[in-house]
CSV table of C-alpha atoms in Angstrom, one decimal:
chain,number,residue,atom,x,y,z
Z,1,UNK,CA,-9.0,30.6,-91.0
Z,2,UNK,CA,-10.1,30.7,-87.4
Z,3,UNK,CA,-8.2,32.7,-84.9
Z,4,UNK,CA,-6.5,29.6,-83.6
Z,5,UNK,CA,-5.4,28.7,-87.1
Z,6,UNK,CA,-4.1,32.2,-87.5
Z,7,UNK,CA,-2.0,31.9,-84.3
Z,8,UNK,CA,-0.7,28.5,-85.5
Z,9,UNK,CA,0.3,30.2,-88.8
Z,10,UNK,CA,2.2,33.0,-86.9
Z,11,UNK,CA,5.8,32.5,-86.0
Z,12,UNK,CA,8.8,34.8,-85.1
Z,13,UNK,CA,9.8,35.5,-88.7
Z,14,UNK,CA,13.5,35.0,-89.2
Z,15,UNK,CA,13.7,36.1,-92.8
Z,16,UNK,CA,11.5,38.7,-94.5
Z,17,UNK,CA,10.9,39.2,-98.2
Z,18,UNK,CA,12.6,42.5,-98.9
Z,19,UNK,CA,10.5,43.2,-101.9
Z,20,UNK,CA,7.1,43.1,-100.2
Z,21,UNK,CA,5.6,46.1,-98.5
Z,22,UNK,CA,2.6,46.6,-96.3
Z,23,UNK,CA,-0.2,48.6,-97.9
Z,24,UNK,CA,-1.3,51.8,-96.3
Z,25,UNK,CA,-4.5,50.1,-95.2
Z,26,UNK,CA,-2.6,47.3,-93.4
Z,27,UNK,CA,-0.3,49.9,-91.7
Z,28,UNK,CA,-3.3,51.9,-90.6
Z,29,UNK,CA,-4.8,48.8,-89.1
Z,30,UNK,CA,-1.7,48.3,-87.0
Z,31,UNK,CA,-1.7,52.0,-85.9
Z,32,UNK,CA,-5.3,51.7,-84.8
Z,33,UNK,CA,-4.7,48.4,-83.1
Z,34,UNK,CA,-1.8,49.9,-81.1
Z,35,UNK,CA,-4.0,52.9,-80.1
Z,36,UNK,CA,-6.8,50.5,-79.0
Z,37,UNK,CA,-4.5,48.4,-76.7
Z,38,UNK,CA,-6.0,47.9,-73.3
Z,39,UNK,CA,-3.6,49.8,-70.9
Z,40,UNK,CA,-3.6,50.3,-67.2
Z,41,UNK,CA,-5.9,53.1,-66.0
Z,42,UNK,CA,-6.5,53.9,-69.6
Z,43,UNK,CA,-3.4,56.1,-69.6
Z,44,UNK,CA,-1.6,55.9,-72.9
Z,45,UNK,CA,2.0,56.6,-71.9
Z,46,UNK,CA,3.4,54.6,-74.8
Z,47,UNK,CA,4.4,55.8,-78.2
Z,48,UNK,CA,4.8,53.7,-81.4
Z,49,UNK,CA,7.6,54.9,-83.7
Z,50,UNK,CA,7.3,53.5,-87.3
Z,51,UNK,CA,10.5,53.4,-89.3
Z,52,UNK,CA,10.0,52.8,-93.1
Z,53,UNK,CA,13.3,54.3,-94.5
Z,54,UNK,CA,15.4,51.2,-95.3
Z,55,UNK,CA,18.7,53.2,-95.3
Z,56,UNK,CA,17.9,54.3,-91.7
Z,57,UNK,CA,17.1,50.7,-90.8
Z,58,UNK,CA,20.3,49.4,-92.3
Z,59,UNK,CA,22.1,51.5,-89.7
Z,60,UNK,CA,20.1,49.8,-86.9
Z,61,UNK,CA,21.1,46.3,-87.8
Z,62,UNK,CA,24.4,46.6,-85.9
Z,63,UNK,CA,22.5,48.0,-82.9
Z,64,UNK,CA,20.2,45.0,-83.1
Z,65,UNK,CA,23.1,42.4,-82.9
Z,66,UNK,CA,23.1,41.8,-86.6
Z,67,UNK,CA,19.4,40.8,-86.9
Z,68,UNK,CA,18.5,41.4,-90.5
Z,69,UNK,CA,14.8,41.5,-89.9
Z,70,UNK,CA,15.2,45.1,-88.7
Z,71,UNK,CA,16.2,46.2,-92.2
Z,72,UNK,CA,14.6,43.6,-94.4
Z,73,UNK,CA,11.0,43.8,-93.1
Z,74,UNK,CA,8.5,46.2,-94.7
Z,75,UNK,CA,8.5,48.4,-91.6
Z,76,UNK,CA,10.1,48.5,-88.2
Z,77,UNK,CA,7.8,49.2,-85.2
Z,78,UNK,CA,9.6,50.6,-82.1
Z,79,UNK,CA,7.6,50.5,-78.9
Z,80,UNK,CA,8.6,53.3,-76.6
Z,81,UNK,CA,7.8,54.4,-73.1
Z,82,UNK,CA,7.8,58.0,-71.8
Z,83,UNK,CA,10.8,58.9,-69.6
Z,84,UNK,CA,8.4,60.9,-67.4
Z,85,UNK,CA,4.9,60.1,-66.3
Z,86,UNK,CA,3.3,62.8,-64.2
Z,87,UNK,CA,0.2,64.9,-63.5
Z,88,UNK,CA,0.2,66.2,-67.1
Z,89,UNK,CA,-0.6,62.8,-68.4
Z,90,UNK,CA,-3.5,62.4,-65.9
Z,91,UNK,CA,-4.9,65.8,-66.7
Z,92,UNK,CA,-4.8,65.1,-70.4
Z,93,UNK,CA,-6.4,61.7,-69.9
Z,94,UNK,CA,-9.4,63.1,-67.9
Z,95,UNK,CA,-9.8,66.1,-70.2
Z,96,UNK,CA,-10.1,63.6,-73.1
Z,97,UNK,CA,-12.7,61.5,-71.1
Z,98,UNK,CA,-14.7,64.7,-70.5
Z,99,UNK,CA,-14.5,65.7,-74.2
Z,100,UNK,CA,-15.5,62.3,-75.6
Z,101,UNK,CA,-18.1,61.2,-73.0
Z,102,UNK,CA,-19.2,64.6,-71.6
Z,103,UNK,CA,-18.7,63.1,-68.1
Z,104,UNK,CA,-19.4,65.7,-65.3
Z,105,UNK,CA,-16.4,66.9,-63.2
Z,106,UNK,CA,-18.2,65.7,-60.1
Z,107,UNK,CA,-17.9,62.1,-61.4
Z,108,UNK,CA,-14.4,62.4,-62.7
Z,109,UNK,CA,-12.7,64.3,-59.8
Z,110,UNK,CA,-12.5,61.4,-57.3
Z,111,UNK,CA,-10.9,59.1,-59.9
Z,112,UNK,CA,-8.6,61.9,-61.1
Z,113,UNK,CA,-7.4,62.6,-57.5
Z,114,UNK,CA,-6.9,58.9,-56.7
Z,115,UNK,CA,-4.9,58.3,-59.9
Z,116,UNK,CA,-2.8,61.5,-59.3
Z,117,UNK,CA,-2.0,60.3,-55.8
Z,118,UNK,CA,-1.0,56.8,-57.1
Z,119,UNK,CA,1.3,58.1,-59.8
Z,120,UNK,CA,2.9,60.8,-57.6
Z,121,UNK,CA,3.7,58.2,-54.9
Z,122,UNK,CA,5.3,55.8,-57.4
Z,123,UNK,CA,9.1,55.8,-57.5
Z,124,UNK,CA,10.7,56.6,-60.9
Z,125,UNK,CA,12.1,53.0,-61.3
Z,126,UNK,CA,8.6,51.6,-60.5
Z,127,UNK,CA,7.0,53.9,-63.1
Z,128,UNK,CA,9.5,52.7,-65.7
Z,129,UNK,CA,8.9,49.1,-64.9
Z,130,UNK,CA,5.1,49.6,-64.9
Z,131,UNK,CA,5.3,51.4,-68.3
Z,132,UNK,CA,7.5,48.7,-69.7
Z,133,UNK,CA,4.9,46.1,-68.8
Z,134,UNK,CA,2.3,48.1,-70.7
Z,135,UNK,CA,4.6,48.0,-73.8
Z,136,UNK,CA,4.5,44.2,-73.6
Z,137,UNK,CA,0.7,44.3,-73.6
Z,138,UNK,CA,0.8,46.5,-76.7
Z,139,UNK,CA,3.3,44.1,-78.3
Z,140,UNK,CA,1.1,41.1,-77.7
Z,141,UNK,CA,-1.9,42.9,-79.2
Z,142,UNK,CA,0.0,44.0,-82.3
Z,143,UNK,CA,1.3,40.4,-82.9
Z,144,UNK,CA,-2.2,39.0,-82.7
Z,145,UNK,CA,-3.6,41.6,-85.1
Z,146,UNK,CA,-0.6,40.9,-87.4
Z,147,UNK,CA,-1.6,37.2,-87.4
Z,148,UNK,CA,-5.3,38.0,-88.1
Z,149,UNK,CA,-4.2,40.3,-91.0
Z,150,UNK,CA,-1.7,37.8,-92.5
Z,151,UNK,CA,1.2,40.1,-91.6
Z,152,UNK,CA,4.4,38.5,-90.4
Z,153,UNK,CA,6.3,39.8,-87.4
Z,154,UNK,CA,9.2,39.1,-85.1
Z,155,UNK,CA,9.2,40.5,-81.5
Z,156,UNK,CA,12.7,41.6,-80.4
Z,157,UNK,CA,14.3,42.5,-77.1
Z,158,UNK,CA,17.8,42.0,-78.5
Z,159,UNK,CA,19.0,45.5,-79.3
Z,160,UNK,CA,20.9,48.4,-77.7
Z,161,UNK,CA,18.1,50.8,-76.6
Z,162,UNK,CA,20.1,53.9,-75.8
Z,163,UNK,CA,22.1,53.7,-79.1
Z,164,UNK,CA,19.0,53.1,-81.1
Z,165,UNK,CA,17.2,56.0,-79.4
Z,166,UNK,CA,20.1,58.3,-80.3
Z,167,UNK,CA,20.2,57.0,-83.9
Z,168,UNK,CA,16.5,57.7,-84.4
Z,169,UNK,CA,16.3,60.9,-82.3
Z,170,UNK,CA,13.8,59.2,-79.9
Z,171,UNK,CA,15.8,60.4,-76.9
Z,172,UNK,CA,15.2,64.0,-77.8
Z,173,UNK,CA,11.4,63.3,-77.6
Z,174,UNK,CA,11.6,62.2,-74.0
Z,175,UNK,CA,11.1,58.5,-75.0
Z,176,UNK,CA,13.0,55.3,-74.5
Z,177,UNK,CA,12.6,52.3,-76.7
Z,178,UNK,CA,11.9,49.0,-75.0
Z,179,UNK,CA,10.8,46.6,-77.8
Z,180,UNK,CA,11.1,46.2,-81.6
Z,181,UNK,CA,8.6,44.6,-83.9
Z,182,UNK,CA,9.7,44.2,-87.6
Z,183,UNK,CA,6.6,43.6,-89.7
Z,184,UNK,CA,6.1,42.5,-93.3
Z,185,UNK,CA,6.0,39.2,-95.2
Z,186,UNK,CA,8.0,36.1,-94.8
Z,187,UNK,CA,10.5,35.1,-97.4
Z,188,UNK,CA,9.8,31.9,-99.4
Z,189,UNK,CA,13.1,30.4,-98.3
Z,190,UNK,CA,12.7,31.0,-94.6
Z,191,UNK,CA,13.2,27.5,-93.3
Z,192,UNK,CA,11.5,28.3,-90.0
Z,193,UNK,CA,8.2,29.2,-91.6
Z,194,UNK,CA,7.1,25.5,-92.1
Z,195,UNK,CA,8.4,24.1,-88.8
Z,196,UNK,CA,5.7,22.8,-86.5
Z,197,UNK,CA,5.0,24.8,-83.3
Z,198,UNK,CA,6.6,23.4,-80.2
Z,199,UNK,CA,4.2,23.8,-77.3
Z,200,UNK,CA,3.3,21.9,-74.1
Z,201,UNK,CA,0.0,20.1,-74.0
Z,202,UNK,CA,-3.0,22.2,-72.7
Z,203,UNK,CA,-3.1,19.9,-69.6
Z,204,UNK,CA,0.4,21.1,-68.7
Z,205,UNK,CA,-0.2,24.8,-69.0
Z,206,UNK,CA,-3.9,25.2,-68.0
Z,207,UNK,CA,-5.2,24.9,-64.5
Z,208,UNK,CA,-8.9,24.8,-64.1
Z,209,UNK,CA,-10.4,25.2,-60.6
């Protein structure tokens, strides 16, 4: 299928086949796709928590307003942001650039100082909002890769973040969950899988200047 056909095939899966599991290769593809997401400044201040244990996920259904996809999917992906973003993240980023590209300090230093100044002057609430937007970029990337790989997914905002963080111990890692993405394979009796997509015409959503 073409990429457009894959995106037509994709839908927010309402019912997963509990018996089907992602292979290690498929899961590794999603891990790599997350890691390759284009993020602002190249800073990777996101973390992806992958929950496989079904007994653990059963306990998260109530925290997700009864949405069974959390437990019935093959895996649950939890997109998290760091509670603190500071100079350490910038130092680590530029050290990595130097290691991988062997870029001279003379070239890196102006950019390092500029980014440091930008992050230091950003209020905490703005940092959290900025990081959360980055999580949505990663979510979109993962959903597209899922479609290409014939993996079903269902993006979720409907859950209680602080309670879920405590249940998974994410809070102790200095992280906060912002999005959930159950992934796996649709059930044969999911009535929503065969419904036609409802979208506006291109002429209503695209403006060409």
